[in-house]
Structures are given as structure tokens and as C-alpha cells.
Coordinates of C-alpha atoms and ligand atoms in Angstrom, one line a residue:
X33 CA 95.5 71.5 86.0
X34 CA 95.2 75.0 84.5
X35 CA 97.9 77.3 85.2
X36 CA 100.1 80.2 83.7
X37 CA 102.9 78.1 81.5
X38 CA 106.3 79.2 82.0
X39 CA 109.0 77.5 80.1
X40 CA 112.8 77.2 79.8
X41 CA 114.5 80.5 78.7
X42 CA 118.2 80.2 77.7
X43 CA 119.1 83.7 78.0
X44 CA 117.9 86.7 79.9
X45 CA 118.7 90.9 78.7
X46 CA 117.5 94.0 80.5
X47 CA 117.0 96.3 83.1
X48 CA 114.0 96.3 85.4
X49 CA 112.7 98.7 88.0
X50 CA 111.4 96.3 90.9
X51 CA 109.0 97.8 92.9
X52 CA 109.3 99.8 95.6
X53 CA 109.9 98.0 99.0
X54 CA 106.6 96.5 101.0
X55 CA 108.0 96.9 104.0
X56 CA 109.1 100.4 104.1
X57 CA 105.5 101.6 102.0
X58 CA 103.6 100.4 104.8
X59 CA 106.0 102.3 107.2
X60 CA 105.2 105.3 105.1
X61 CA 101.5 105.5 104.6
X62 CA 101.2 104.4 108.8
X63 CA 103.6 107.0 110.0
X64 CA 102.0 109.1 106.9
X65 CA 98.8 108.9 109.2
X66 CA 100.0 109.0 112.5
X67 CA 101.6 112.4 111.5
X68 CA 100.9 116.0 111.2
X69 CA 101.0 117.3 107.9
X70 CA 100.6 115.9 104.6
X71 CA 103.8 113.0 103.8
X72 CA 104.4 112.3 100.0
X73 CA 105.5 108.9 99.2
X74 CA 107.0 108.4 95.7
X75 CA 107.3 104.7 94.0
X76 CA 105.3 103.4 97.0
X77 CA 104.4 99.7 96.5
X78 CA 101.0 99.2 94.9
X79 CA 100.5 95.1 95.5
X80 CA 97.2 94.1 97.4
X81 CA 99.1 94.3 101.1
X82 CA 100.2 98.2 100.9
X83 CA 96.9 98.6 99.6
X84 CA 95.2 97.0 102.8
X85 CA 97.3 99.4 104.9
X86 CA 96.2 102.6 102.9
X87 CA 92.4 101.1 103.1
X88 CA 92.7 100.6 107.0
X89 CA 94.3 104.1 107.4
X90 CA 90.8 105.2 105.6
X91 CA 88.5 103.5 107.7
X92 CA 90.3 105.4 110.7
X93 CA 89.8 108.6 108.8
X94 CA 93.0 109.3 107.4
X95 CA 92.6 109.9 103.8
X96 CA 95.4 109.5 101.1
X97 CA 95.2 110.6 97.3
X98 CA 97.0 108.4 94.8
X99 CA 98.2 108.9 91.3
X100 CA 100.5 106.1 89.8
X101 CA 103.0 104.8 92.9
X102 CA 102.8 108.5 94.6
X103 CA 100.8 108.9 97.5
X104 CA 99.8 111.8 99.9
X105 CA 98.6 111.3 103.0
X106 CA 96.7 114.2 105.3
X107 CA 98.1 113.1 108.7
X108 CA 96.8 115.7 111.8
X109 CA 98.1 112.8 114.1
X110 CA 97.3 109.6 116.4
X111 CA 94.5 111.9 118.4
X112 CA 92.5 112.4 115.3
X113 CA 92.0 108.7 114.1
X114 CA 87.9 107.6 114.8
X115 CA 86.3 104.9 116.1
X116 CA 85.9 102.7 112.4
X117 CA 82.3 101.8 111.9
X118 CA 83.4 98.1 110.6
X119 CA 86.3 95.5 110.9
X120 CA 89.3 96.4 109.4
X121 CA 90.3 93.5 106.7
X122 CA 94.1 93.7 106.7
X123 CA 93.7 90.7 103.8
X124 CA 97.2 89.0 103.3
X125 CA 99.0 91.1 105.1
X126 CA 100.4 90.5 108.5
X127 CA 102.5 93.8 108.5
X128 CA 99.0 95.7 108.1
X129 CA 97.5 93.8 111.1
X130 CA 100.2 93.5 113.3
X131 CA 101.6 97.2 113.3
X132 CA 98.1 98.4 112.9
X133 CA 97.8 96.9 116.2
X134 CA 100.7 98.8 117.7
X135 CA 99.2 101.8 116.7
X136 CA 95.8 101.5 117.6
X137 CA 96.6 100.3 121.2
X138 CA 96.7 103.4 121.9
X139 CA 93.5 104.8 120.8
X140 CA 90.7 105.2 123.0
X141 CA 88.3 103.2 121.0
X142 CA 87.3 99.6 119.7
X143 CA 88.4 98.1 116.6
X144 CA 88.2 94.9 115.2
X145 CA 90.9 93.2 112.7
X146 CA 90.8 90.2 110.6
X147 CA 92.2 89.2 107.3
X148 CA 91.7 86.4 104.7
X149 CA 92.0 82.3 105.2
X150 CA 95.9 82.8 105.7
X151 CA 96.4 85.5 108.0
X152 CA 93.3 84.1 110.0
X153 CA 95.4 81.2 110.8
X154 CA 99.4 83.4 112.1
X155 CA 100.3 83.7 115.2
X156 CA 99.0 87.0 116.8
X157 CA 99.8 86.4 120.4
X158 CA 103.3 87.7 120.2
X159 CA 101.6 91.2 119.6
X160 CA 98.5 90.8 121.8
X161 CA 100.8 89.8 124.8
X162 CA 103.3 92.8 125.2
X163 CA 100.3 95.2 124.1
X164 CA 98.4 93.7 126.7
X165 CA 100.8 94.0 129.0
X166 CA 101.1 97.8 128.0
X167 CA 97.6 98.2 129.0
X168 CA 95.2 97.0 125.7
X169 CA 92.4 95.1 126.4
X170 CA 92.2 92.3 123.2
X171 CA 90.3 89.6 122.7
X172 CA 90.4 86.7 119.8
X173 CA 89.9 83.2 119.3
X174 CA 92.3 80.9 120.5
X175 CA 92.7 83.0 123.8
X176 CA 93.8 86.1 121.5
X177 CA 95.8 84.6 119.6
X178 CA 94.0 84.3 116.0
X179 CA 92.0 87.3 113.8
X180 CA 89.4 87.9 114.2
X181 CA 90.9 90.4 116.9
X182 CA 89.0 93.1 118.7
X183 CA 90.8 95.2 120.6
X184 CA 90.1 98.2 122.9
X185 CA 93.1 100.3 123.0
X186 CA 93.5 103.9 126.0
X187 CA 96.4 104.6 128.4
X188 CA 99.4 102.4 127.7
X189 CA 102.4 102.5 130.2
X190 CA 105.9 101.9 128.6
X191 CA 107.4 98.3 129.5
X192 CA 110.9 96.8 128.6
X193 CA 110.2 93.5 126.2
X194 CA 113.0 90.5 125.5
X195 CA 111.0 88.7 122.3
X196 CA 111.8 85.4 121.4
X197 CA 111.5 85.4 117.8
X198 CA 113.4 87.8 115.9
X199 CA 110.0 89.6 114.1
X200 CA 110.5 93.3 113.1
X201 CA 106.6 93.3 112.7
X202 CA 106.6 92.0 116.5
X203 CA 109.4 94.9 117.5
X204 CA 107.8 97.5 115.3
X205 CA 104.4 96.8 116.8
X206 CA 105.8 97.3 120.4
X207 CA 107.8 100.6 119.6
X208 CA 104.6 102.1 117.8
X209 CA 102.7 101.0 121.0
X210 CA 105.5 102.8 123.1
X211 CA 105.7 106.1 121.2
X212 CA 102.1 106.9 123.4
X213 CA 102.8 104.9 125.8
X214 CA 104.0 106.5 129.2
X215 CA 107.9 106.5 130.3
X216 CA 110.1 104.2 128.6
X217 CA 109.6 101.4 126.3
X218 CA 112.4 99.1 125.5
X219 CA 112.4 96.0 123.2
X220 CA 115.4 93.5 122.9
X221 CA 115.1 90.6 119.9
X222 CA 117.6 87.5 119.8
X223 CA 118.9 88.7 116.3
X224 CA 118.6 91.7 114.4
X225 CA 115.1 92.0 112.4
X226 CA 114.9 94.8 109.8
X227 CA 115.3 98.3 111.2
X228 CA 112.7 100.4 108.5
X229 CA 110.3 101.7 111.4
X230 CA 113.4 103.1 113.7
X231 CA 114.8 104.4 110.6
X232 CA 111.9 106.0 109.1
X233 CA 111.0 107.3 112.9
X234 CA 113.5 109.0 113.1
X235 CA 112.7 110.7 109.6
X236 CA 110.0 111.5 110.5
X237 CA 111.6 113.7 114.1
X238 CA 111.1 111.0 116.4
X239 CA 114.0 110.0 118.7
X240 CA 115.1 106.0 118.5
X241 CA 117.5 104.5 120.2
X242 CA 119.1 101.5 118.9
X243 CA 122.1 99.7 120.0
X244 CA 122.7 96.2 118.2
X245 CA 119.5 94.3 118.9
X246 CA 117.9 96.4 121.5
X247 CA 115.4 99.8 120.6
X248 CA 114.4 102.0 123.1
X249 CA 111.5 104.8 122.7
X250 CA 110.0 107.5 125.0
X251 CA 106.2 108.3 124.7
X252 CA 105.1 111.4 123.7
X253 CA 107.5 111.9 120.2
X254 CA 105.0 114.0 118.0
X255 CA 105.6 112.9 114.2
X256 CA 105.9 115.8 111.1
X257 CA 105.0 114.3 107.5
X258 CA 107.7 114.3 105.4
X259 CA 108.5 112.8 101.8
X260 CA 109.7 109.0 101.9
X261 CA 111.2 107.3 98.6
X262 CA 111.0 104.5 98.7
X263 CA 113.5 102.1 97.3
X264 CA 112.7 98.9 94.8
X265 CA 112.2 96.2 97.3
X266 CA 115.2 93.3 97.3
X267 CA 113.2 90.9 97.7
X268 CA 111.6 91.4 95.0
X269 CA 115.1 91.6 93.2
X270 CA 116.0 88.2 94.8
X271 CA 113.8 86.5 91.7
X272 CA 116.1 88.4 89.2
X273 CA 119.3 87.4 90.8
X274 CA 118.7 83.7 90.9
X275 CA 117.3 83.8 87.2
X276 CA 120.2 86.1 86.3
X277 CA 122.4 83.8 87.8
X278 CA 121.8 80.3 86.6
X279 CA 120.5 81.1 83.1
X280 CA 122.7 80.2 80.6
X281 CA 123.7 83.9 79.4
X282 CA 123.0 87.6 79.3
X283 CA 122.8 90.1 82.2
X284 CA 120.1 91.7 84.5
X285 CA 120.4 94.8 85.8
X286 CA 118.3 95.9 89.0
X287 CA 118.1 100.1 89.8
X288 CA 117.9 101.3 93.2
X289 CA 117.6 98.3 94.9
X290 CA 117.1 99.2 98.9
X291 CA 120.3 97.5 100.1
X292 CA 119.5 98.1 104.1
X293 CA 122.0 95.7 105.9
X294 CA 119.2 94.0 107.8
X295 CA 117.4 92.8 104.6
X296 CA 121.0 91.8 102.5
X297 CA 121.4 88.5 103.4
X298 CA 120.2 87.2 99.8
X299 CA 122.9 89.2 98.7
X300 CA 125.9 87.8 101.4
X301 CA 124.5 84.3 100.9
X302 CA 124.5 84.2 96.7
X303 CA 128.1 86.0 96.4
X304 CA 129.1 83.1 98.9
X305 CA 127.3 80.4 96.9
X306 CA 129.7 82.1 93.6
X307 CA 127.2 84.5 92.5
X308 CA 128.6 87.3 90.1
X309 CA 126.3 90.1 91.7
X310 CA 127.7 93.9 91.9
X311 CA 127.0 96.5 93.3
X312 CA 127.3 99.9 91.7
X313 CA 125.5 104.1 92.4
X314 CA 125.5 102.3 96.4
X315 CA 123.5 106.1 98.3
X316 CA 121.2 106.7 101.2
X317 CA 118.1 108.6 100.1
X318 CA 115.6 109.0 103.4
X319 CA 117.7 107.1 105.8
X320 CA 117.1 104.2 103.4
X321 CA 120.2 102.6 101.2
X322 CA 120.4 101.6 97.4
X323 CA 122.2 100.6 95.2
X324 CA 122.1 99.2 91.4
X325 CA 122.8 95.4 91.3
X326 CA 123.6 93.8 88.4
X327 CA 123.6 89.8 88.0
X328 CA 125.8 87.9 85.5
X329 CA 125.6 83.9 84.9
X330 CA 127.6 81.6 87.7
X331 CA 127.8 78.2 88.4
X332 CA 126.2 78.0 92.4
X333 CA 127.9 75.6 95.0
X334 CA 125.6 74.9 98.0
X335 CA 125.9 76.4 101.2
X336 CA 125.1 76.0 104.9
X337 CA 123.2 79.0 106.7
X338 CA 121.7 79.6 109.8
X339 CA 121.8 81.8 112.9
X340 CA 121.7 85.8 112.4
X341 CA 121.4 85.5 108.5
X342 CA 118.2 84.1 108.9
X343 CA 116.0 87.3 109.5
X344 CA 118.0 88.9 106.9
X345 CA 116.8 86.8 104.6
X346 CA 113.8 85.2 105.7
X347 CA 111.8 86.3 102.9
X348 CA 114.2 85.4 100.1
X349 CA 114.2 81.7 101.0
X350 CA 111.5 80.1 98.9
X351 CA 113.6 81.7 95.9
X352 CA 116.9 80.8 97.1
X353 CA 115.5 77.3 97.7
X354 CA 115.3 77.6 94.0
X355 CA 118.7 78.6 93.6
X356 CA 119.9 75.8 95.9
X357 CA 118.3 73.0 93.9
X358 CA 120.2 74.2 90.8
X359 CA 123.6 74.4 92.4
X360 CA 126.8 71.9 92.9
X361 CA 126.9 70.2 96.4
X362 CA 124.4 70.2 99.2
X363 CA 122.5 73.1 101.3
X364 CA 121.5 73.3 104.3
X365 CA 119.3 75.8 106.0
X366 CA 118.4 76.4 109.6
X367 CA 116.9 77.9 112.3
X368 CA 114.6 79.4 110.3
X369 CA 111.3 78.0 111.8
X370 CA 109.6 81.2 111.2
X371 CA 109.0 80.0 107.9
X372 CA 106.0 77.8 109.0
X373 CA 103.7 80.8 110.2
X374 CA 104.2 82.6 106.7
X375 CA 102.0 82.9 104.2
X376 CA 101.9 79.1 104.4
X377 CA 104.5 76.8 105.7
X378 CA 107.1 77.9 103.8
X379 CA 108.6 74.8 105.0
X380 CA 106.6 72.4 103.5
X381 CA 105.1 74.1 101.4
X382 CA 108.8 74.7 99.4
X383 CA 109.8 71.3 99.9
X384 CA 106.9 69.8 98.7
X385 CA 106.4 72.0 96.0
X386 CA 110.3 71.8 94.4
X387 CA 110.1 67.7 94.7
X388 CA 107.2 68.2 92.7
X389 CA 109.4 69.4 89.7
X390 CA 112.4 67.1 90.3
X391 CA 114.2 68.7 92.7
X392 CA 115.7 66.8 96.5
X393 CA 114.6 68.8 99.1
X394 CA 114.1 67.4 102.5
X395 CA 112.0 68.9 105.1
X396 CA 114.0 69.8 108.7
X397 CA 111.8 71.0 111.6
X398 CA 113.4 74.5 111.3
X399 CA 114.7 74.6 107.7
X400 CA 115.5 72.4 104.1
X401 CA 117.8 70.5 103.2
X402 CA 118.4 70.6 99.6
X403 CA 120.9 68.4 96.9
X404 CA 121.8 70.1 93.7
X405 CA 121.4 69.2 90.8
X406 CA 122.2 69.9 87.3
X407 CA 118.8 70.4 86.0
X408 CA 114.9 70.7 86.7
X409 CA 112.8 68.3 85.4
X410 CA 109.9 71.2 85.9
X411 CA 105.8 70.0 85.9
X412 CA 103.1 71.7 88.0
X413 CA 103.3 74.1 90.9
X414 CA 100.9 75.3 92.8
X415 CA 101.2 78.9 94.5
X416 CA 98.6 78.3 97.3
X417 CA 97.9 82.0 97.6
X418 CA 101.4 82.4 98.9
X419 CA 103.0 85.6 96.6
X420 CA 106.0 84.4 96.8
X421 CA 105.8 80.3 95.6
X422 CA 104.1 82.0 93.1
X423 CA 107.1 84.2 91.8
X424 CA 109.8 81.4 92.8
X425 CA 107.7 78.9 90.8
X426 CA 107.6 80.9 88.0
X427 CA 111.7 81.6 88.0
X428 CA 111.8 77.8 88.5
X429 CA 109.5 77.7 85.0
X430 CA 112.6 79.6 83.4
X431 CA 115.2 77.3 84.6
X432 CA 113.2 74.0 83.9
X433 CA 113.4 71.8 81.0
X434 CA 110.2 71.0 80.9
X435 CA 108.9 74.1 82.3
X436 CA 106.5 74.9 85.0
X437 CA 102.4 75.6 84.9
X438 CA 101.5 77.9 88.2
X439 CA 98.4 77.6 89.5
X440 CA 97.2 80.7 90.9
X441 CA 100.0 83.1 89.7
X442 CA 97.9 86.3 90.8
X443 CA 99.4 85.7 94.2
X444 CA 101.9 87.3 93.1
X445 CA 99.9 90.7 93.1
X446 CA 100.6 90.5 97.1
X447 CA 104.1 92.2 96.5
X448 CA 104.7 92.4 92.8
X449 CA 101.7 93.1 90.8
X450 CA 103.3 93.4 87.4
X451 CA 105.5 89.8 87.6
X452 CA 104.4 87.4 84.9
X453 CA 104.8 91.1 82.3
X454 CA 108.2 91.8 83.6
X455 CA 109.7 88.2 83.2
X456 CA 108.1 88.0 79.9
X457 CA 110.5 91.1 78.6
X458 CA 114.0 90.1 79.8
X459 CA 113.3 86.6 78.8
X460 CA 115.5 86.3 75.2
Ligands
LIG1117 C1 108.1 92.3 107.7 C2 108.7 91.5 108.6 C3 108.9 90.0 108.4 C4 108.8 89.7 107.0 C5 107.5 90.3 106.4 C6 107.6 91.8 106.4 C7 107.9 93.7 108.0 O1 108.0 89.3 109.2 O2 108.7 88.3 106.8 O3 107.4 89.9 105.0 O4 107.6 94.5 107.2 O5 108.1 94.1 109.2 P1 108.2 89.0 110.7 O6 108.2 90.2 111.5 O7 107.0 88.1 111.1 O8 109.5 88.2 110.8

């Protein structure tokens, strides 16, 4: 099998600058557009899935200017987006597609939305319901439930929603929806999901309400552009603080890290498993937090997990699977079926993939259960497209003692475009 070799580092030194955060760059080049006036975003995200959102917000007629990781947009509001002349190809990304949805269900026009293999085959119904119910027409295969997605958006009247899967791209799709909706729109989740778009709303002079897991929104908020930086995204710091924390020396230091509470779970759930992690410069820039982290070598003991962590750290789990399969004692994680409509079925696609370098990892119906050990064997790994097998193979290289070769490491250009560069300089 071809593949990018990785092999066994024994000590790690530096400082790295992760990328700004994808969730809160696609919240700033959307609201960017929805806007009036121009919004700067500085150290926004360039992987391929900001990059879909910015292309969308083009076909719609909002045009951005880019230079580096800053990015203007020339927002003169939701009534001036047009009619796009082709389908919109939101690519990997389900945060382009779904709160693109949100948006545009309110726009008096037809659009159709479709993305590659992956995102082809994720759940879209729990957007196309409530913004049906709103008032959006929407069709799609599998009784509007799978992109290809057309949808013919016009006057939407504000609803109160109780969603059953904690999904911030479900919540954020329904408040977008709701800011044009009429009266009252009102969305309570069974755990908290991150809170970027009612953050960044209300940046951006829009009134949220949020108490514990329930946002409300009136139609009608008008939006003024502002400047959004945005912090270095933790989940792309979660790599750094396994690798930092089970390599056999040195120290890793990680800049303004966003350190929102709703996405620190990696964070809660290392420190508990014995991680050395602190936290130092901890300020709110943009409504956002950050903080500099710095990760020191610790032996791991495994943990259980479940419940509300798991949307705080739903995204971290591949990596922390990692993490798991090179600490003392067993871990167990649940209640985090979500993982199956990722990328792929992180599920399966983790288990399979870690037993595949010597690791014990047993597959639950909502989660892993995984015995520690005190080494990886290492072999072949395959990313499957999924950005983020491809960066917790890779860490799983550096920890190996044989290695790992990653097939199709350019997923990682999803979220972290400069990755295989990166751990190439702090390895010592
Ligand atoms: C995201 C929400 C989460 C997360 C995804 C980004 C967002 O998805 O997994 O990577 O930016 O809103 P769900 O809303 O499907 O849980």
C-alpha cells in the first residue's frame, strides 16, 4: 500500500500556531454575507470546508477578497443574495450545507446543494424537517433526506423546536432560519452543542437568548459586519496534546487556542485521564475565549465518558481513541452515536482502523471500548477521506514502534491544511 510514512518519534519541542477554528470561520464568512457592510476576518481557516462556504457565499453573489488567512466580505444583507445559476457543492462539509440551508430558507428563490461521496450519504432530514415546518419547500432523495437537495425557500413563520440529537449545525440552521422568520423561534437540544453562532450573533448586533440548552430568536435582527478573530481551532490542538502527552519527553506549546466551554471537553477529559495540560494568557477576543496550552509528557489512565461531555468533544474522539489505546486501564465511551453520521462511521471506522495497528478496541452501538496498552505495534492506516483518521493516524505513526503509512493523508486538508509540515518540525 502506498502512503505517507510516519514513524516513532521519541521526543517532541516547539510552539505551533494551529489554525484558526472551522467552526467559527464558517460563522464568520456566513454572517460576513448575510450582513451589511464589509466584516474582516483575520487567521480565518483556509482547509477545503471554509473554502466551500466562501465559494457558496460567491455563487449567491456575495464576494470576499483574500490575502493569506484574512478575509473581507461585502455583505449588503440576506435581501441581496441571487438566485445561483448552478448547484452549490458544499464538498465535505456538512456545516457549509446544513447552515447554508438555514440561511437560504429564507430566500425567495431555488437552490440546489450537494457535496461529495461522504456528505451525499449524512443525515439531512433533521434540517429539512424544522425548515419545512417553517415554511421551505425541499425536496431530496430519500424523502429529503440525502444531497442532492433543492430547496425553494420565501416566508418562514417562527416555530418552537425540541431536537433530539444535540447538533449545533442542526440548532444553528434553525436559529438562522428564525432570524427572517416571523415571531418567535425557539430551539431546545438535549445537551449543550457549541454556542459560536449565538455568540457571534450577537457580535454581529443581533439579540440571542440563551438559557442552558434552549436559544430563542426574533425575526427581523438586521446584522452590521464587523471584524471576527478567529481563534486556533482546539480540535485541531487535540493532535498536539495527545502526542505531547505520551511521547517520551519535551513540551508543546499551543497559542491562542479557542477555549469556548462547549468545545473543552478534550481538555476536562485528558487532565482527568493525568494529562499535564495548562492553561496560561486565558482572554475573550470577539465573544470567543483563548488561551495558550501547553502539554508536558504523562502517563494516561483510562477513563469512562458519556452523557453531556459528548458534544463537547465529539470531534476530538478519533484522536483521543488514540490516546486511550496508549493509556493504563480500560476506556469506555458512550452515547456518542453521532459518530456514525460523520465523515464516516467514526465508530467503525476508529475501531477498525486502531486494531489494525495493534491496538483493542471494541465497537459499542453508541461508542468504543478500548484496553490500554503499553505500546503500538503501528502498520497501515487508511484515512478514508475522513480529515481527521488522517491526522489521528498520523499522531498514532509518532507513538508506534513500528510506525504508521497513511493512505490518503490529504484529508487532512479538510481542517488542517499544513499537518504532515507541522508534525515534521516539533518532531526531535
Ligand atoms: C459543527 C458541529 C458538529 C461538529 C462539526 C462542526 C459546527 O456537528 O461535529 O465538525 O460547526 O456546527 P453536529 O452539529 O452534526 O454535531
Amino acid at each position: 500500500m502506498r502512503g505517507v510514512f510516519i514513524k516513532l518519534v521519541t521526543g517532541v519541542e516547539g510552539e505551533i500556531r494551529v489554525p484558526g477554528d472551522k467552526s467559527i470561520s464558517h460563522r464568520a464568512a456566513l454572517l460576513g454575507g448575510m450582513a451589511h457592510g464589509e466584516t474582516h476576518v483575520s487567521n480565518f481557516l483556509l482547509g477545503q470546508d471554509c473554502l466551500s462556504t466562501l465559494r457558496c457565499l460567491k455563487q449567491l453573489g456575495v464576494s470576499s477578497e483574500r490575502q493569506g488567512t484574512e478575509v473581507w466580505i461585502r455583505g449588503e444583507g440576506m435581501e441581496a443574495w441571487t438566485e445561483p445559476t448552478d448547484v452549490l457543492d458544499a464538498g465535505n462539509s456538512g456545516t457549509t450545507s446544513r447552515l447554508m440551508l438555514g440561511v437560504l430558507a429564507g430566500s425567495p428563490f431555488a437552490v440546489t446543494l450537494t457535496g461529495d461521496e461522504s456528505l451525499r450519504s449524512r443525515p439531512m432530514r433533521r434540517v429539512t424537517d424544522p425548515l419545512k415546518q417553517m415554511g421551505a419547500q425541499i425536496v431530496g432523495r430519500n424523502n429529503g433526506n440525502l444531497a442532492p437537495l433543492t430547496m425553494m425557500g420565501g416566508q418562514l413563520q417562527g416555530r418552537a423546536f425540541q431536537t433530539t440529537v444535540a447538533s449545533a449545525q442542526v440548532k444553528s440552521a434553525i436559529i438562522l432560519a428564525g432570524l427572517r422568520a416571523s415571531g418567535e423561534t425557539r430551539v431546545e437540544e438535549p445537551a449543550l452543542s457549541r454556542d459560536h453562532t449565538e455568540r457571534m450573533l450577537r457580535g454581529f448586533g443581533v439579540e440571542v437568548l440563551s438559557e442552558k440548552t434552549v436559544v430563542r430568536v426574533h425575526g427581523g435582527g438586521r446584522l452590521t459586519g464587523q471584524d471576527v478573530s478567529v481563534p486556533g481551532d482546539i480540535s485541531s490542538a487535540a493532535f498536539f496534546l495527545v502526542l505531547g502527552s505520551l511521547v517520551g519527553r519535551g513540551k508543546i506549546i499551543l497559542p491562542n487556542v479557542g477555549v469556548n466551554p462547549t468545545r473543552t471537553g478534550i481538555l476536562d477529559v485528558l487532565r482527568a485521564m493525568g494529562a499535564d495540560i495548562e492553561l496560561i494568557d486565558v482572554s475573550e477576543i470577539c465573544g470567543e475565549p483563548r488561551a495558550t496550552l501547553c502539554v508536558r509528557p504523562a502517563q494516561l489512565k483510562g477513563i469512562e465518558i458519556g452523557g453531556d461531555m459528548i458534544p463537547r468533544l465529539i470531534d476530538e474522539i478519533p484522536i483521543l481513541a488514540v490516546a486511550a489505546s496508549l493509556a493504563e486501564g480500560e476506556t469506555v465511551i458512550r452515547d456518542a452515536g453521532e459518530l456514525r453520521v460523520k465523515e464516516t462511521d467514526r465508530i467503525r471506522t476508529v475501531a477498525e482502523g486502531l486494531n489494525a495497528l495493534g491496538a483493542k478496541v471494541e465497537e459499542l452501538p453508541d461508542g468504543l471500548r478500548i484496553q490500554g496498552q503499553q505500546s503500538l505495534r503501528g502498520g497501515q492506516a487508511n484515512s478514508l477521506g475522513d480529515h481527521r483518521l488522517a491526522m489521528a493516524w498520523a499522531i498514532a505513526g509518532m507513538l508506534s514502534k513500528e510506525g504508521v503509512s497513511v493512505e490518503d493523508m490529504a484529508a487532512a486538508d479538510v481542517s488542517y491544511p499544513d499537518f504532515l509540515a507541522v508534525i515534521k518540525k516539533v518532531a526531535r
